[in-house]
Amino acid sequence: SDMVSTIEFSAGGFDAKYGDKMASVLDIKYRKPVAFQGTASVSMLGGSLQLEDISKNKRLSYTGSVRYKTNSYLLGSLDEKGEYNPNFTDIQTYITYNFSDHFDVSFLGNLAQNNYHFVPETRETSFGTFQTAYNTKVYFEGQEKDRFATMLGAVSANYHPNNNLNLKLIASAFQTKEEVNYDILGQYYLNELERDLASGSAGDSMLNLGVGTFLNHARNKLLARVYSFSHKGAFNSATHLLNWGIKLQFEDVDDKINEWVLRDSTGYSIPYSGDQISLYRTVNSNNQLFSTRISGHIQDTYSLSVKNGELYLTGGFRVHYWDYTNELLFSPRFSLNYYPDWKARIVFRLAGGSYQQPAFFKELKDRDGNVYRDVKAQKSIQFVAGTDYLFSAWDRPFKLTSELFYKNFTQLVPY
């Protein structure tokens, strides 16, 4: 957050240039360095360091940060007692070199790693109703070690020959690597609780209903690489602002799942068999996916002087094709923004359109590791009416936003 200059959030009704998202978008812009400066912070939950600078000839500028965070203190309050050691580390940098007043090249890099290590000890849970109250206590052995690592690199060349035209080429590569590993043995006791509130042992265990054991095992790995090449442009005239873009994206996914669960209760394994020990649940899969996506957008904003104000009309659409599902998407969108000629700075807006979000790999996969080709994009129709009120207080700028929106979601993919 120390590298950020502005953040804009839209809960719906956003323009076509913001991509194939279905619900909302967050537009974050980096701060442009003007001198050497930095920030640092340290707390019981981690720390961060951010630095930025610009060269004497104003050609080269950079901003970068590193941070570390742990949630051990927060997770220690859960029902499941044990040794929690989750931690997060990331390094991020944004470098820009201006070859001239009309051409610059930028690099954005990000490395992030999440580690989750858990050694469970005990878990105690009460459940049921007042008439039938139960308690279970589980004693654990084993541990869980998960690791999630992501890398992102993007190079962009930006050419703006004059104040009216801007052309940009972007090449990027993204990789995510996920590993989930655990072997956890649990032995539990199920007890019925004393329900008589007048009794001195109310809430204590009154009768043992059974004992059991379970063993959970997993060795899951996911490696996904995404490469993209895109072009974006903008042309500004006296009354029009035209935006367009096209993107070619390649995805390479390798996913392996190896999970099984053994459950034993009162002397036999579940499911019961007289001549063999069977596992309660088994998942084994090895999936590979290589696919290509093509997407693009075009939109135009037209400014019109009206009585007592300015009116901005924006219309555009997005197209998206994914060769894995052979689905072609078309998403038209519009917005109206009215700036009245009032002393108070206020904006009225109305927006809407079609918003469709194609699936990624995890939305294609069920709990048993099966991958389905016929999963269609999630879709929504949205209409948003709202106002923005800009004012100053305590020598600082503020914006008060109010919105009324309607959204109709179809073809949702829960996972």
Short mmCIF file of C-alpha atoms in Angstrom, two decimals:
data_model
loop_
_atom_site.label_atom_id
_atom_site.label_comp_id
_atom_site.label_asym_id
_atom_site.label_seq_id
_atom_site.Cartn_x
_atom_site.Cartn_y
_atom_site.Cartn_z
CA SER A 1 0.00 0.00 0.00
CA ASP A 2 2.98 2.37 0.44
CA MET A 3 3.54 2.25 -3.34
CA VAL A 4 -0.01 3.33 -4.19
CA SER A 5 -1.07 6.80 -5.35
CA THR A 6 -4.80 6.27 -6.00
CA ILE A 7 -7.37 3.50 -5.60
CA GLU A 8 -10.71 3.42 -7.37
CA PHE A 9 -13.32 0.78 -6.60
CA SER A 10 -16.42 -0.05 -8.62
CA ALA A 11 -19.13 -2.29 -7.21
CA GLY A 12 -20.67 -2.72 -10.65
CA GLY A 13 -21.52 -1.02 -13.91
CA PHE A 14 -17.83 -0.47 -14.79
CA ASP A 15 -16.60 0.32 -18.31
CA ALA A 16 -15.55 -2.19 -20.98
CA LYS A 17 -11.85 -1.31 -20.57
CA TYR A 18 -11.76 -2.93 -17.10
CA GLY A 19 -11.83 -6.51 -18.37
CA ASP A 20 -13.93 -9.64 -18.10
CA LYS A 21 -14.86 -9.44 -14.42
CA MET A 22 -18.37 -10.16 -13.28
CA ALA A 23 -18.89 -8.47 -9.91
CA SER A 24 -16.47 -5.61 -9.18
CA VAL A 25 -13.09 -4.11 -10.07
CA LEU A 26 -10.30 -2.42 -8.13
CA ASP A 27 -8.17 0.08 -10.09
CA ILE A 28 -4.83 0.75 -8.38
CA LYS A 29 -2.24 3.22 -9.68
CA TYR A 30 1.37 3.39 -8.51
CA ARG A 31 2.85 6.60 -7.21
CA LYS A 32 5.33 8.39 -9.47
CA PRO A 33 8.55 9.17 -7.56
CA VAL A 34 9.69 12.79 -7.43
CA ALA A 35 12.59 12.39 -4.97
CA PHE A 36 14.27 9.82 -2.77
CA GLN A 37 12.04 8.76 0.10
CA GLY A 38 10.80 5.67 1.87
CA THR A 39 8.63 4.25 4.60
CA ALA A 40 9.11 1.48 7.14
CA SER A 41 6.89 -0.22 9.70
CA VAL A 42 7.29 -2.96 12.30
CA SER A 43 4.64 -4.69 14.40
CA MET A 44 3.94 -7.95 16.20
CA LEU A 45 2.42 -9.24 12.96
CA GLY A 46 5.35 -8.39 10.67
CA GLY A 47 7.05 -5.47 8.97
CA SER A 48 7.55 -3.67 5.66
CA LEU A 49 10.06 -1.42 3.88
CA GLN A 50 9.39 0.78 0.84
CA LEU A 51 11.84 2.95 -1.13
CA GLU A 52 11.51 5.17 -4.21
CA ASP A 53 13.75 7.55 -6.16
CA ILE A 54 14.26 9.31 -9.49
CA SER A 55 17.51 10.05 -11.32
CA LYS A 56 18.91 13.55 -11.70
CA ASN A 57 18.03 13.68 -15.40
CA LYS A 58 14.48 12.50 -14.61
CA ARG A 59 14.87 9.55 -16.99
CA LEU A 60 14.94 6.63 -14.56
CA SER A 61 12.57 6.18 -11.64
CA TYR A 62 11.77 3.26 -9.40
CA THR A 63 9.65 2.26 -6.44
CA GLY A 64 9.93 -1.01 -4.57
CA SER A 65 8.90 -2.67 -1.36
CA VAL A 66 9.28 -5.81 0.70
CA ARG A 67 7.05 -6.98 3.52
CA TYR A 68 6.60 -9.89 5.89
CA LYS A 69 3.46 -10.87 7.75
CA THR A 70 2.35 -13.62 10.10
CA ASN A 71 -1.08 -14.45 11.53
CA SER A 72 0.04 -16.82 14.29
CA TYR A 73 -1.52 -14.73 17.05
CA LEU A 74 -4.90 -14.57 15.32
CA LEU A 75 -5.15 -18.29 14.51
CA GLY A 76 -4.25 -19.26 18.05
CA SER A 77 -7.82 -18.43 19.11
CA LEU A 78 -9.46 -21.15 16.99
CA ASP A 79 -11.16 -24.26 18.38
CA GLU A 80 -8.42 -26.46 16.98
CA LYS A 81 -5.45 -26.03 19.31
CA GLY A 82 -1.93 -26.55 18.10
CA GLU A 83 1.12 -24.85 16.67
CA TYR A 84 0.13 -22.41 13.90
CA ASN A 85 2.90 -20.86 11.82
CA PRO A 86 1.50 -19.12 8.73
CA ASN A 87 3.66 -16.42 7.13
CA PHE A 88 3.60 -14.30 4.00
CA THR A 89 6.48 -12.59 2.20
CA ASP A 90 6.42 -10.53 -0.98
CA ILE A 91 8.76 -8.30 -2.98
CA GLN A 92 7.44 -5.81 -5.51
CA THR A 93 9.05 -3.26 -7.82
CA TYR A 94 7.99 -0.85 -10.55
CA ILE A 95 10.72 0.70 -12.74
CA THR A 96 10.26 3.25 -15.53
CA TYR A 97 12.81 4.64 -18.00
CA ASN A 98 11.92 7.61 -20.21
CA PHE A 99 13.88 7.47 -23.47
CA SER A 100 12.27 10.75 -24.53
CA ASP A 101 9.26 12.89 -23.80
CA HIS A 102 7.21 10.62 -26.08
CA PHE A 103 8.47 7.11 -25.32
CA ASP A 104 9.06 5.17 -22.09
CA VAL A 105 9.48 1.55 -20.99
CA SER A 106 8.28 0.14 -17.65
CA PHE A 107 8.82 -3.08 -15.73
CA LEU A 108 6.55 -4.46 -13.03
CA GLY A 109 7.76 -7.40 -10.94
CA ASN A 110 6.23 -9.22 -8.02
CA LEU A 111 7.33 -12.26 -5.99
CA ALA A 112 5.03 -13.60 -3.27
CA GLN A 113 5.21 -16.67 -1.06
CA ASN A 114 2.68 -17.95 1.47
CA ASN A 115 3.72 -20.71 3.86
CA TYR A 116 1.29 -22.50 6.16
CA HIS A 117 2.63 -24.91 8.78
CA PHE A 118 0.25 -26.43 11.31
CA VAL A 119 0.83 -29.09 13.96
CA PRO A 120 -2.59 -29.86 15.51
CA GLU A 121 -2.86 -31.07 19.08
CA THR A 122 -6.48 -31.16 20.24
CA ARG A 123 -9.92 -29.98 19.20
CA GLU A 124 -13.01 -29.83 21.39
CA THR A 125 -16.45 -29.05 19.99
CA SER A 126 -19.95 -29.02 21.49
CA PHE A 127 -22.99 -29.37 19.26
CA GLY A 128 -26.61 -30.49 19.14
CA THR A 129 -29.67 -29.00 20.83
CA PHE A 130 -30.73 -28.44 24.44
CA GLN A 131 -32.56 -31.79 24.46
CA THR A 132 -29.66 -33.67 22.81
CA ALA A 133 -26.33 -32.04 23.63
CA TYR A 134 -23.09 -33.70 22.59
CA ASN A 135 -19.38 -33.09 22.90
CA THR A 136 -16.48 -34.47 20.91
CA LYS A 137 -12.77 -34.21 21.68
CA VAL A 138 -10.08 -35.09 19.17
CA TYR A 139 -6.40 -35.80 19.87
CA PHE A 140 -4.10 -35.32 16.87
CA GLU A 141 -0.76 -36.49 15.58
CA GLY A 142 0.98 -35.33 12.40
CA GLN A 143 1.17 -31.99 10.62
CA GLU A 144 0.23 -29.96 7.55
CA LYS A 145 2.66 -28.02 5.35
CA ASP A 146 1.30 -25.87 2.52
CA ARG A 147 3.19 -23.54 0.20
CA PHE A 148 1.81 -21.06 -2.33
CA ALA A 149 4.29 -19.13 -4.49
CA THR A 150 3.51 -16.66 -7.29
CA MET A 151 5.73 -14.72 -9.68
CA LEU A 152 4.77 -11.93 -12.06
CA GLY A 153 6.80 -10.00 -14.58
CA ALA A 154 5.47 -7.46 -17.09
CA VAL A 155 7.22 -5.15 -19.57
CA SER A 156 5.32 -2.32 -21.25
CA ALA A 157 6.39 0.12 -23.97
CA ASN A 158 4.40 3.34 -24.00
CA TYR A 159 4.42 5.71 -27.00
CA HIS A 160 2.57 9.03 -26.96
CA PRO A 161 3.58 11.19 -29.95
CA ASN A 162 1.28 14.01 -28.83
CA ASN A 163 -1.24 14.87 -26.16
CA ASN A 164 -4.08 13.24 -28.09
CA LEU A 165 -2.70 9.76 -28.84
CA ASN A 166 -1.26 7.05 -26.58
CA LEU A 167 -0.16 3.58 -27.71
CA LYS A 168 1.04 0.79 -25.42
CA LEU A 169 2.43 -2.74 -25.90
CA ILE A 170 2.56 -5.11 -22.91
CA ALA A 171 4.19 -8.53 -22.51
CA SER A 172 3.70 -10.39 -19.23
CA ALA A 173 4.30 -13.77 -17.62
CA PHE A 174 2.69 -15.14 -14.46
CA GLN A 175 3.35 -18.36 -12.56
CA THR A 176 1.66 -19.85 -9.52
CA LYS A 177 2.83 -22.97 -7.69
CA GLU A 178 0.68 -24.53 -4.98
CA GLU A 179 1.59 -27.46 -2.73
CA VAL A 180 -0.72 -28.94 -0.10
CA ASN A 181 0.78 -31.72 2.05
CA TYR A 182 -0.57 -33.27 5.24
CA ASP A 183 -0.65 -36.49 7.23
CA ILE A 184 -2.94 -36.06 10.22
CA LEU A 185 -4.08 -38.82 12.58
CA GLY A 186 -7.04 -38.04 14.80
CA GLN A 187 -8.53 -40.11 17.63
CA TYR A 188 -11.84 -38.87 19.00
CA TYR A 189 -14.36 -39.48 21.77
CA LEU A 190 -18.08 -38.72 21.38
CA ASN A 191 -19.91 -37.98 24.65
CA GLU A 192 -23.43 -37.04 25.67
CA LEU A 193 -23.62 -34.00 27.98
CA GLU A 194 -25.60 -33.50 31.18
CA ARG A 195 -28.63 -31.31 30.31
CA ASP A 196 -30.07 -30.73 33.79
CA LEU A 197 -29.19 -27.13 34.67
CA ALA A 198 -29.94 -27.81 38.36
CA SER A 199 -27.27 -30.48 38.48
CA GLY A 200 -23.80 -29.56 39.67
CA SER A 201 -22.35 -31.38 36.65
CA ALA A 202 -24.44 -29.54 34.03
CA GLY A 203 -22.54 -29.40 30.75
CA ASP A 204 -20.16 -32.23 31.74
CA SER A 205 -19.85 -35.55 29.92
CA MET A 206 -22.51 -37.98 31.11
CA LEU A 207 -22.16 -40.94 28.72
CA ASN A 208 -19.52 -42.03 26.22
CA LEU A 209 -21.24 -42.90 22.94
CA GLY A 210 -18.23 -44.10 20.97
CA VAL A 211 -14.62 -43.72 19.95
CA GLY A 212 -13.00 -43.62 16.55
CA THR A 213 -9.92 -42.83 14.49
CA PHE A 214 -9.31 -41.12 11.17
CA LEU A 215 -6.18 -40.62 9.06
CA ASN A 216 -6.09 -37.88 6.41
CA HIS A 217 -3.36 -37.84 3.74
CA ALA A 218 -2.70 -35.41 0.85
CA ARG A 219 0.05 -34.69 -1.67
CA ASN A 220 -1.43 -32.10 -4.03
CA LYS A 221 0.50 -29.95 -6.52
CA LEU A 222 -0.62 -27.29 -8.97
CA LEU A 223 1.66 -25.45 -11.40
CA ALA A 224 0.10 -22.84 -13.70
CA ARG A 225 1.87 -20.53 -16.16
CA VAL A 226 0.13 -17.70 -18.01
CA TYR A 227 1.75 -15.70 -20.83
CA SER A 228 0.07 -12.72 -22.47
CA PHE A 229 0.71 -10.09 -25.13
CA SER A 230 -1.56 -7.10 -25.43
CA HIS A 231 -1.97 -3.71 -27.07
CA LYS A 232 -3.87 -0.77 -25.63
CA GLY A 233 -4.58 2.61 -27.15
CA ALA A 234 -6.35 5.87 -26.45
CA PHE A 235 -7.21 8.81 -28.70
CA ASN A 236 -8.52 12.07 -27.30
CA SER A 237 -10.22 14.78 -29.35
CA ALA A 238 -12.23 17.85 -28.44
CA THR A 239 -15.40 15.87 -27.72
CA HIS A 240 -14.37 12.19 -27.83
CA LEU A 241 -12.11 9.85 -25.84
CA LEU A 242 -11.66 6.56 -27.68
CA ASN A 243 -10.15 3.54 -25.89
CA TRP A 244 -9.35 0.16 -27.45
CA GLY A 245 -7.35 -2.95 -26.67
CA ILE A 246 -6.61 -6.53 -27.76
CA LYS A 247 -4.99 -9.37 -25.80
CA LEU A 248 -3.62 -12.82 -26.64
CA GLN A 249 -3.12 -15.15 -23.65
CA PHE A 250 -1.66 -18.66 -23.33
CA GLU A 251 -2.28 -20.85 -20.25
CA ASP A 252 -0.35 -23.98 -19.26
CA VAL A 253 -1.64 -25.86 -16.18
CA ASP A 254 -0.34 -29.05 -14.57
CA ASP A 255 -2.41 -30.33 -11.65
CA LYS A 256 -1.84 -33.47 -9.54
CA ILE A 257 -4.08 -34.65 -6.67
CA ASN A 258 -3.37 -37.55 -4.31
CA GLU A 259 -5.71 -37.66 -1.31
CA TRP A 260 -7.18 -40.42 0.82
CA VAL A 261 -9.06 -40.72 4.10
CA LEU A 262 -9.17 -43.74 6.40
CA ARG A 263 -11.93 -43.91 9.06
CA ASP A 264 -12.10 -46.51 11.80
CA SER A 265 -14.87 -46.81 14.38
CA THR A 266 -15.46 -49.44 17.11
CA GLY A 267 -13.23 -52.05 15.57
CA TYR A 268 -13.92 -51.81 11.84
CA SER A 269 -13.11 -49.56 8.91
CA ILE A 270 -15.72 -47.49 7.09
CA PRO A 271 -16.99 -48.62 4.59
CA TYR A 272 -17.13 -52.04 6.22
CA SER A 273 -15.98 -55.16 4.39
CA GLY A 274 -15.51 -58.61 5.90
CA ASP A 275 -12.32 -59.44 3.99
CA GLN A 276 -10.42 -56.17 3.42
CA ILE A 277 -9.71 -52.70 4.81
CA SER A 278 -11.18 -50.04 2.55
CA LEU A 279 -10.50 -46.30 2.43
CA TYR A 280 -13.37 -43.94 3.21
CA ARG A 281 -12.43 -41.58 0.36
CA THR A 282 -9.80 -41.61 -2.38
CA VAL A 283 -8.96 -38.94 -4.96
CA ASN A 284 -6.24 -39.44 -7.57
CA SER A 285 -5.99 -37.29 -10.66
CA ASN A 286 -3.38 -35.93 -13.07
CA ASN A 287 -4.70 -33.11 -15.26
CA GLN A 288 -2.91 -31.02 -17.86
CA LEU A 289 -4.42 -28.13 -19.76
CA PHE A 290 -2.99 -25.87 -22.46
CA SER A 291 -5.32 -23.29 -23.91
CA THR A 292 -5.46 -19.93 -25.68
CA ARG A 293 -7.68 -16.91 -25.08
CA ILE A 294 -8.28 -13.89 -27.28
CA SER A 295 -10.05 -10.82 -25.90
CA GLY A 296 -10.54 -7.21 -26.83
CA HIS A 297 -12.55 -4.09 -26.14
CA ILE A 298 -13.49 -0.76 -27.64
CA GLN A 299 -15.29 2.16 -26.03
CA ASP A 300 -15.91 5.82 -26.70
CA THR A 301 -16.71 8.64 -24.32
CA TYR A 302 -18.55 11.59 -25.83
CA SER A 303 -18.75 14.89 -23.95
CA LEU A 304 -21.79 17.07 -24.52
CA SER A 305 -22.52 20.51 -23.12
CA VAL A 306 -26.04 20.68 -21.77
CA LYS A 307 -27.97 23.28 -19.86
CA ASN A 308 -26.46 23.89 -16.43
CA GLY A 309 -23.74 21.27 -16.75
CA GLU A 310 -21.70 18.73 -18.72
CA LEU A 311 -22.87 15.29 -19.84
CA TYR A 312 -20.51 12.42 -20.67
CA LEU A 313 -21.87 9.42 -22.60
CA THR A 314 -19.77 6.23 -22.68
CA GLY A 315 -20.57 3.19 -24.76
CA GLY A 316 -18.48 0.14 -25.51
CA PHE A 317 -18.26 -3.63 -25.62
CA ARG A 318 -15.92 -6.53 -24.90
CA VAL A 319 -15.36 -9.77 -26.80
CA HIS A 320 -13.70 -12.91 -25.42
CA TYR A 321 -12.98 -16.31 -26.97
CA TRP A 322 -11.48 -19.35 -25.18
CA ASP A 323 -10.56 -22.32 -27.35
CA TYR A 324 -10.92 -24.80 -24.46
CA THR A 325 -14.70 -24.31 -24.19
CA ASN A 326 -15.20 -22.83 -27.68
CA GLU A 327 -17.28 -20.08 -26.10
CA LEU A 328 -17.48 -16.63 -27.67
CA LEU A 329 -18.63 -13.86 -25.31
CA PHE A 330 -19.97 -10.42 -26.20
CA SER A 331 -20.47 -7.84 -23.43
CA PRO A 332 -21.99 -4.42 -24.28
CA ARG A 333 -21.82 -1.72 -21.60
CA PHE A 334 -22.82 1.94 -21.19
CA SER A 335 -22.60 4.77 -18.68
CA LEU A 336 -23.92 8.33 -18.28
CA ASN A 337 -22.16 10.90 -16.09
CA TYR A 338 -23.69 14.31 -15.43
CA TYR A 339 -21.67 17.12 -13.86
CA PRO A 340 -24.09 19.92 -12.91
CA ASP A 341 -22.88 23.49 -12.88
CA TRP A 342 -23.29 23.84 -9.13
CA LYS A 343 -21.11 25.38 -6.51
CA ALA A 344 -20.90 22.00 -4.81
CA ARG A 345 -18.83 19.43 -6.72
CA ILE A 346 -21.22 16.56 -7.33
CA VAL A 347 -21.59 13.92 -10.06
CA PHE A 348 -24.66 11.88 -11.02
CA ARG A 349 -24.15 8.65 -12.93
CA LEU A 350 -26.10 5.79 -14.46
CA ALA A 351 -24.39 2.65 -15.82
CA GLY A 352 -25.15 -0.90 -16.83
CA GLY A 353 -24.55 -3.71 -19.24
CA SER A 354 -23.54 -7.34 -19.57
CA TYR A 355 -20.68 -8.72 -17.46
CA GLN A 356 -19.24 -12.18 -18.10
CA GLN A 357 -16.34 -13.90 -16.35
CA PRO A 358 -14.84 -16.96 -18.10
CA ALA A 359 -13.64 -19.81 -15.92
CA PHE A 360 -10.05 -20.49 -14.93
CA PHE A 361 -8.75 -23.97 -14.15
CA LYS A 362 -10.11 -24.34 -10.61
CA GLU A 363 -13.65 -23.57 -11.74
CA LEU A 364 -13.40 -26.48 -14.21
CA LYS A 365 -12.53 -29.05 -11.52
CA ASP A 366 -14.80 -30.82 -9.04
CA ARG A 367 -13.89 -32.20 -5.60
CA ASP A 368 -12.87 -35.56 -7.10
CA GLY A 369 -10.36 -33.99 -9.47
CA ASN A 370 -12.44 -34.35 -12.64
CA VAL A 371 -12.07 -31.52 -15.17
CA TYR A 372 -15.09 -30.51 -17.26
CA ARG A 373 -14.84 -28.88 -20.68
CA ASP A 374 -18.43 -27.59 -20.89
CA VAL A 375 -18.24 -25.07 -18.01
CA LYS A 376 -19.63 -21.82 -19.37
CA ALA A 377 -18.70 -18.33 -18.23
CA GLN A 378 -20.40 -16.84 -15.22
CA LYS A 379 -22.75 -14.04 -16.27
CA SER A 380 -24.54 -11.05 -14.82
CA ILE A 381 -26.70 -8.16 -15.94
CA GLN A 382 -26.11 -4.98 -13.94
CA PHE A 383 -27.62 -1.51 -13.56
CA VAL A 384 -26.11 1.08 -11.20
CA ALA A 385 -27.29 4.57 -10.25
CA GLY A 386 -25.14 6.70 -7.98
CA THR A 387 -23.62 10.02 -6.98
CA ASP A 388 -20.16 11.25 -5.98
CA TYR A 389 -19.79 14.29 -3.74
CA LEU A 390 -16.32 15.85 -3.53
CA PHE A 391 -15.49 18.11 -0.60
CA SER A 392 -12.67 19.18 1.68
CA ALA A 393 -12.42 18.74 5.44
CA TRP A 394 -9.47 19.18 7.81
CA ASP A 395 -7.42 20.40 4.82
CA ARG A 396 -7.83 17.06 3.07
CA PRO A 397 -9.93 15.97 0.06
CA PHE A 398 -12.85 13.58 0.60
CA LYS A 399 -15.31 11.80 -1.68
CA LEU A 400 -18.70 10.57 -0.50
CA THR A 401 -20.18 7.91 -2.77
CA SER A 402 -23.71 6.52 -2.73
CA GLU A 403 -24.99 3.81 -5.08
CA LEU A 404 -28.14 1.88 -5.81
CA PHE A 405 -27.55 -1.20 -7.95
CA TYR A 406 -29.40 -4.18 -9.40
CA LYS A 407 -27.52 -7.37 -10.39
CA ASN A 408 -28.87 -10.59 -11.86
CA PHE A 409 -26.30 -13.41 -11.71
CA THR A 410 -26.58 -16.61 -13.76
CA GLN A 411 -24.39 -19.67 -14.37
CA LEU A 412 -22.48 -19.23 -11.11
CA VAL A 413 -19.66 -21.70 -10.43
CA PRO A 414 -19.14 -22.38 -6.70
CA TYR A 415 -15.91 -24.11 -5.70
#
